[in-house]
mmCIF file with all atom_site columns, C-alpha atoms in Angstrom:
data_model
loop_
_atom_site.group_PDB
_atom_site.id
_atom_site.type_symbol
_atom_site.label_atom_id
_atom_site.label_alt_id
_atom_site.label_comp_id
_atom_site.label_asym_id
_atom_site.label_entity_id
_atom_site.label_seq_id
_atom_site.pdbx_PDB_ins_code
_atom_site.Cartn_x
_atom_site.Cartn_y
_atom_site.Cartn_z
_atom_site.occupancy
_atom_site.B_iso_or_equiv
_atom_site.pdbx_formal_charge
_atom_site.auth_seq_id
_atom_site.auth_comp_id
_atom_site.auth_asym_id
_atom_site.auth_atom_id
_atom_site.pdbx_PDB_model_num
ATOM 1  C CA . MET M 1 1  ? 10.436  -14.248 -25.956 1.00 0.00 ? 25  MET M CA 1
ATOM 2  C CA . LEU M 1 2  ? 9.239   -16.844 -23.444 1.00 0.00 ? 26  LEU M CA 1
ATOM 3  C CA . ILE M 1 3  ? 12.714  -18.360 -23.191 1.00 0.00 ? 27  ILE M CA 1
ATOM 4  C CA . LEU M 1 4  ? 14.262  -14.934 -22.550 1.00 0.00 ? 28  LEU M CA 1
ATOM 5  C CA . SER M 1 5  ? 11.676  -14.193 -19.839 1.00 0.00 ? 29  SER M CA 1
ATOM 6  C CA . LEU M 1 6  ? 12.351  -17.536 -18.136 1.00 0.00 ? 30  LEU M CA 1
ATOM 7  C CA . ALA M 1 7  ? 16.118  -16.972 -18.313 1.00 0.00 ? 31  ALA M CA 1
ATOM 8  C CA . LEU M 1 8  ? 15.797  -13.519 -16.715 1.00 0.00 ? 32  LEU M CA 1
ATOM 9  C CA . LEU M 1 9  ? 13.500  -14.883 -14.009 1.00 0.00 ? 33  LEU M CA 1
ATOM 10 C CA . THR M 1 10 ? 15.979  -17.675 -13.220 1.00 0.00 ? 34  THR M CA 1
ATOM 11 C CA . LEU M 1 11 ? 18.893  -15.234 -13.149 1.00 0.00 ? 35  LEU M CA 1
ATOM 12 C CA . GLY M 1 12 ? 16.985  -12.853 -10.878 1.00 0.00 ? 36  GLY M CA 1
ATOM 13 C CA . SER M 1 13 ? 16.081  -15.567 -8.397  1.00 0.00 ? 37  SER M CA 1
ATOM 14 C CA . ALA M 1 14 ? 19.451  -17.356 -8.430  1.00 0.00 ? 38  ALA M CA 1
ATOM 15 C CA . GLY M 1 15 ? 21.812  -14.475 -9.180  1.00 0.00 ? 39  GLY M CA 1
ATOM 16 C CA . CYS M 1 16 ? 23.596  -14.402 -5.837  1.00 0.00 ? 40  CYS M CA 1
ATOM 17 C CA . ARG M 1 17 ? 24.666  -16.634 -2.987  1.00 0.00 ? 41  ARG M CA 1
ATOM 18 C CA . VAL M 1 18 ? 23.719  -15.743 0.583   1.00 0.00 ? 42  VAL M CA 1
ATOM 19 C CA . THR M 1 19 ? 25.650  -17.252 3.475   1.00 0.00 ? 43  THR M CA 1
ATOM 20 C CA . GLN M 1 20 ? 24.626  -16.591 7.090   1.00 0.00 ? 44  GLN M CA 1
ATOM 21 C CA . GLU M 1 21 ? 27.716  -15.349 8.909   1.00 0.00 ? 45  GLU M CA 1
ATOM 22 C CA . GLU M 1 22 ? 26.235  -15.002 12.395  1.00 0.00 ? 46  GLU M CA 1
ATOM 23 C CA . ALA M 1 23 ? 23.000  -16.017 14.149  1.00 0.00 ? 47  ALA M CA 1
ATOM 24 C CA . GLY M 1 24 ? 20.514  -13.242 14.887  1.00 0.00 ? 48  GLY M CA 1
ATOM 25 C CA . GLU M 1 25 ? 18.675  -12.674 18.130  1.00 0.00 ? 49  GLU M CA 1
ATOM 26 C CA . ALA M 1 26 ? 15.617  -10.602 18.986  1.00 0.00 ? 50  ALA M CA 1
ATOM 27 C CA . PRO M 1 27 ? 16.075  -8.108  21.826  1.00 0.00 ? 51  PRO M CA 1
ATOM 28 C CA . ASP M 1 28 ? 14.564  -8.857  25.244  1.00 0.00 ? 52  ASP M CA 1
ATOM 29 C CA . VAL M 1 29 ? 12.114  -6.004  25.873  1.00 0.00 ? 53  VAL M CA 1
ATOM 30 C CA . ASP M 1 30 ? 9.636   -5.470  28.712  1.00 0.00 ? 54  ASP M CA 1
ATOM 31 C CA . VAL M 1 31 ? 7.313   -2.544  27.984  1.00 0.00 ? 55  VAL M CA 1
ATOM 32 C CA . GLU M 1 32 ? 4.006   -1.590  29.580  1.00 0.00 ? 56  GLU M CA 1
ATOM 33 C CA . VAL M 1 33 ? 1.897   0.907   27.647  1.00 0.00 ? 57  VAL M CA 1
ATOM 34 C CA . ASP M 1 34 ? -1.744  1.928   27.337  1.00 0.00 ? 58  ASP M CA 1
ATOM 35 C CA . PRO M 1 35 ? -2.868  0.510   23.964  1.00 0.00 ? 59  PRO M CA 1
ATOM 36 C CA . GLY M 1 36 ? -4.796  3.696   23.124  1.00 0.00 ? 60  GLY M CA 1
ATOM 37 C CA . GLU M 1 37 ? -7.414  3.941   20.392  1.00 0.00 ? 61  GLU M CA 1
ATOM 38 C CA . VAL M 1 38 ? -7.327  4.434   16.669  1.00 0.00 ? 62  VAL M CA 1
ATOM 39 C CA . PRO M 1 39 ? -9.482  7.384   15.578  1.00 0.00 ? 63  PRO M CA 1
ATOM 40 C CA . GLU M 1 40 ? -12.519 6.702   13.408  1.00 0.00 ? 64  GLU M CA 1
ATOM 41 C CA . TYR M 1 41 ? -13.007 8.490   10.103  1.00 0.00 ? 65  TYR M CA 1
ATOM 42 C CA . ASP M 1 42 ? -15.987 8.735   7.794   1.00 0.00 ? 66  ASP M CA 1
ATOM 43 C CA . VAL M 1 43 ? -14.533 9.360   4.359   1.00 0.00 ? 67  VAL M CA 1
ATOM 44 C CA . GLU M 1 44 ? -16.752 10.185  1.411   1.00 0.00 ? 68  GLU M CA 1
ATOM 45 C CA . GLY M 1 45 ? -15.068 10.460  -1.980  1.00 0.00 ? 69  GLY M CA 1
ATOM 46 C CA . PRO M 1 46 ? -16.240 12.536  -4.932  1.00 0.00 ? 70  PRO M CA 1
ATOM 47 C CA . ASP M 1 47 ? -18.594 11.247  -7.621  1.00 0.00 ? 71  ASP M CA 1
ATOM 48 C CA . VAL M 1 48 ? -16.685 11.047  -10.891 1.00 0.00 ? 72  VAL M CA 1
ATOM 49 C CA . ASP M 1 49 ? -18.403 10.702  -14.256 1.00 0.00 ? 73  ASP M CA 1
ATOM 50 C CA . VAL M 1 50 ? -16.140 9.703   -17.150 1.00 0.00 ? 74  VAL M CA 1
ATOM 51 C CA . GLU M 1 51 ? -17.530 9.802   -20.651 1.00 0.00 ? 75  GLU M CA 1
ATOM 52 C CA . SER M 1 52 ? -16.092 10.026  -24.139 1.00 0.00 ? 76  SER M CA 1
ATOM 53 C CA . GLU M 1 53 ? -17.059 11.970  -27.214 1.00 0.00 ? 77  GLU M CA 1
ATOM 54 C CA . THR M 1 54 ? -15.846 12.072  -30.788 1.00 0.00 ? 78  THR M CA 1
ATOM 55 C CA . ARG M 1 55 ? -14.120 15.211  -32.055 1.00 0.00 ? 79  ARG M CA 1
ATOM 56 C CA . GLU M 1 56 ? -12.364 16.024  -35.306 1.00 0.00 ? 80  GLU M CA 1
ATOM 57 C CA . VAL M 1 57 ? -8.704  16.994  -34.958 1.00 0.00 ? 81  VAL M CA 1
ATOM 58 C CA . THR M 1 58 ? -5.886  17.554  -37.431 1.00 0.00 ? 82  THR M CA 1
ATOM 59 C CA . VAL M 1 59 ? -3.101  14.954  -37.222 1.00 0.00 ? 83  VAL M CA 1
ATOM 60 C CA . PRO M 1 60 ? 0.022   14.506  -39.355 1.00 0.00 ? 84  PRO M CA 1
ATOM 61 C CA . GLU M 1 61 ? 0.292   11.663  -41.853 1.00 0.00 ? 85  GLU M CA 1
ATOM 62 C CA . VAL M 1 62 ? 3.668   9.974   -41.482 1.00 0.00 ? 86  VAL M CA 1
ATOM 63 C CA . GLU M 1 63 ? 5.390   7.430   -43.708 1.00 0.00 ? 87  GLU M CA 1
ATOM 64 C CA . VAL M 1 64 ? 8.324   5.480   -42.271 1.00 0.00 ? 88  VAL M CA 1
ATOM 65 C CA . GLU M 1 65 ? 10.992  3.725   -44.317 1.00 0.00 ? 89  GLU M CA 1
ATOM 66 C CA . THR M 1 66 ? 13.163  1.065   -42.661 1.00 0.00 ? 90  THR M CA 1
ATOM 67 C CA . GLU M 1 67 ? 16.458  -0.553  -43.564 1.00 0.00 ? 91  GLU M CA 1
ATOM 68 C CA . GLU M 1 68 ? 18.733  -3.075  -41.885 1.00 0.00 ? 92  GLU M CA 1
ATOM 69 C CA . LYS M 1 69 ? 22.008  -1.842  -40.385 1.00 0.00 ? 93  LYS M CA 1
ATOM 70 C CA . GLU M 1 70 ? 24.671  -3.426  -38.189 1.00 0.00 ? 94  GLU M CA 1
ATOM 71 C CA . VAL M 1 71 ? 24.902  -1.895  -34.732 1.00 0.00 ? 95  VAL M CA 1
ATOM 72 C CA . THR M 1 72 ? 26.923  -2.715  -31.624 1.00 0.00 ? 96  THR M CA 1
ATOM 73 C CA . VAL M 1 73 ? 24.831  -4.223  -28.838 1.00 0.00 ? 97  VAL M CA 1
ATOM 74 C CA . PRO M 1 74 ? 25.845  -5.395  -25.342 1.00 0.00 ? 98  PRO M CA 1
ATOM 75 C CA . ASP M 1 75 ? 26.851  -9.028  -24.818 1.00 0.00 ? 99  ASP M CA 1
ATOM 76 C CA . VAL M 1 76 ? 26.459  -9.926  -21.137 1.00 0.00 ? 100 VAL M CA 1
ATOM 77 C CA . ASP M 1 77 ? 27.981  -13.013 -19.521 1.00 0.00 ? 101 ASP M CA 1
ATOM 78 C CA . VAL M 1 78 ? 27.104  -13.741 -15.890 1.00 0.00 ? 102 VAL M CA 1
ATOM 79 C CA . THR M 1 79 ? 29.105  -16.127 -13.705 1.00 0.00 ? 103 THR M CA 1
ATOM 80 C CA . LEU M 1 80 ? 27.261  -17.033 -10.531 1.00 0.00 ? 104 LEU M CA 1
ATOM 81 C CA . PRO M 1 81 ? 29.189  -17.491 -7.288  1.00 0.00 ? 105 PRO M CA 1
ATOM 82 C CA . GLY M 1 82 ? 30.625  -20.998 -7.104  1.00 0.00 ? 106 GLY M CA 1
ATOM 83 C CA . GLU M 1 83 ? 30.541  -21.573 -10.872 1.00 0.00 ? 107 GLU M CA 1
ATOM 84 C CA . GLU M 1 84 ? 33.764  -22.014 -12.759 1.00 0.00 ? 108 GLU M CA 1
ATOM 85 C CA . GLU M 1 85 ? 34.344  -20.163 -15.995 1.00 0.00 ? 109 GLU M CA 1
ATOM 86 C CA . GLU M 1 86 ? 34.414  -22.173 -19.240 1.00 0.00 ? 110 GLU M CA 1
ATOM 87 C CA . GLY M 1 87 ? 37.813  -23.591 -20.118 1.00 0.00 ? 111 GLY M CA 1
ATOM 88 C CA . ASN M 1 88 ? 38.971  -24.042 -16.487 1.00 0.00 ? 112 ASN M CA 1
#
Protein backbone atom coordinates (compact mmCIF):
# COMPACT_ATOMS: atom_id res chain seq x y z
CA MET A 1 0.00 0.00 0.00
CA LEU A 2 2.86 2.37 0.82
CA ILE A 3 4.52 1.69 -2.53
CA LEU A 4 1.27 2.41 -4.39
CA SER A 5 0.81 5.68 -2.47
CA LEU A 6 4.37 6.77 -3.27
CA ALA A 7 3.92 5.87 -6.94
CA LEU A 8 0.71 7.92 -7.18
CA LEU A 9 2.34 10.86 -5.40
CA THR A 10 5.30 10.75 -7.81
CA LEU A 11 2.99 10.51 -10.82
CA GLY A 12 0.87 13.41 -9.58
CA SER A 13 3.86 15.67 -9.03
CA ALA A 14 5.75 14.70 -12.20
CA GLY A 15 2.88 13.83 -14.54
CA CYS A 16 3.32 16.71 -16.97
CA ARG A 17 5.95 18.97 -18.46
CA VAL A 18 5.51 22.74 -18.32
CA THR A 19 7.46 24.95 -20.70
CA GLN A 20 7.25 28.75 -20.49
CA GLU A 21 6.38 30.01 -23.96
CA GLU A 22 6.45 33.75 -23.25
CA ALA A 23 7.57 36.01 -20.38
CA GLY A 24 4.83 37.59 -18.28
CA GLU A 25 4.64 41.20 -17.18
CA ALA A 26 2.59 42.93 -14.50
CA PRO A 27 0.52 45.89 -15.69
CA ASP A 28 1.66 49.43 -14.87
CA VAL A 29 -1.17 50.91 -12.78
CA ASP A 30 -1.41 54.26 -10.98
CA VAL A 31 -4.48 54.40 -8.74
CA GLU A 32 -5.33 56.77 -5.90
CA VAL A 33 -8.14 55.65 -3.60
CA ASP A 34 -9.33 56.24 -0.05
CA PRO A 35 -8.41 53.03 1.83
CA GLY A 36 -11.75 53.02 3.68
CA GLU A 37 -12.45 50.96 6.79
CA VAL A 38 -13.43 47.39 7.43
CA PRO A 39 -16.58 47.15 9.58
CA GLU A 40 -16.30 45.60 13.03
CA TYR A 41 -18.53 42.72 14.07
CA ASP A 42 -19.19 41.15 17.44
CA VAL A 43 -20.22 37.58 16.69
CA GLU A 44 -21.51 35.30 19.40
CA GLY A 45 -22.18 31.69 18.44
CA PRO A 46 -24.67 29.33 20.06
CA ASP A 47 -23.84 27.06 22.99
CA VAL A 48 -24.01 23.46 21.81
CA ASP A 49 -24.18 20.52 24.20
CA VAL A 50 -23.49 17.11 22.64
CA GLU A 51 -24.11 14.02 24.71
CA SER A 52 -24.75 10.37 24.01
CA GLU A 53 -27.12 7.83 25.46
CA THR A 54 -27.66 4.12 25.00
CA ARG A 55 -30.87 2.91 23.38
CA GLU A 56 -32.05 -0.51 22.28
CA VAL A 57 -32.83 -0.83 18.57
CA THR A 58 -33.62 -3.75 16.29
CA VAL A 59 -30.91 -4.46 13.69
CA PRO A 60 -30.64 -7.24 11.10
CA GLU A 61 -28.15 -10.07 11.53
CA VAL A 62 -26.31 -10.63 8.26
CA GLU A 63 -24.03 -13.47 7.20
CA VAL A 64 -21.80 -12.94 4.16
CA GLU A 65 -20.24 -15.70 2.09
CA THR A 66 -17.30 -14.88 -0.21
CA GLU A 67 -15.70 -16.66 -3.14
CA GLU A 68 -12.90 -15.82 -5.54
CA LYS A 69 -13.80 -14.91 -9.13
CA GLU A 70 -11.84 -13.54 -12.08
CA VAL A 71 -12.89 -10.04 -13.11
CA THR A 72 -11.59 -7.56 -15.67
CA VAL A 73 -9.80 -4.60 -14.10
CA PRO A 74 -8.13 -1.57 -15.74
CA ASP A 75 -4.43 -1.72 -16.60
CA VAL A 76 -3.06 1.82 -16.91
CA ASP A 77 0.27 2.68 -18.53
CA VAL A 78 1.44 6.30 -18.38
CA THR A 79 4.17 7.70 -20.63
CA LEU A 80 5.43 11.06 -19.42
CA PRO A 81 6.38 13.73 -21.94
CA GLY A 82 9.93 13.18 -23.16
CA GLU A 83 9.99 9.47 -22.27
CA GLU A 84 10.29 6.90 -25.00
CA GLU A 85 8.05 3.87 -25.02
CA GLU A 86 9.61 0.46 -24.30
CA GLY A 87 11.02 -1.28 -27.35
CA ASN A 88 11.99 1.94 -29.19
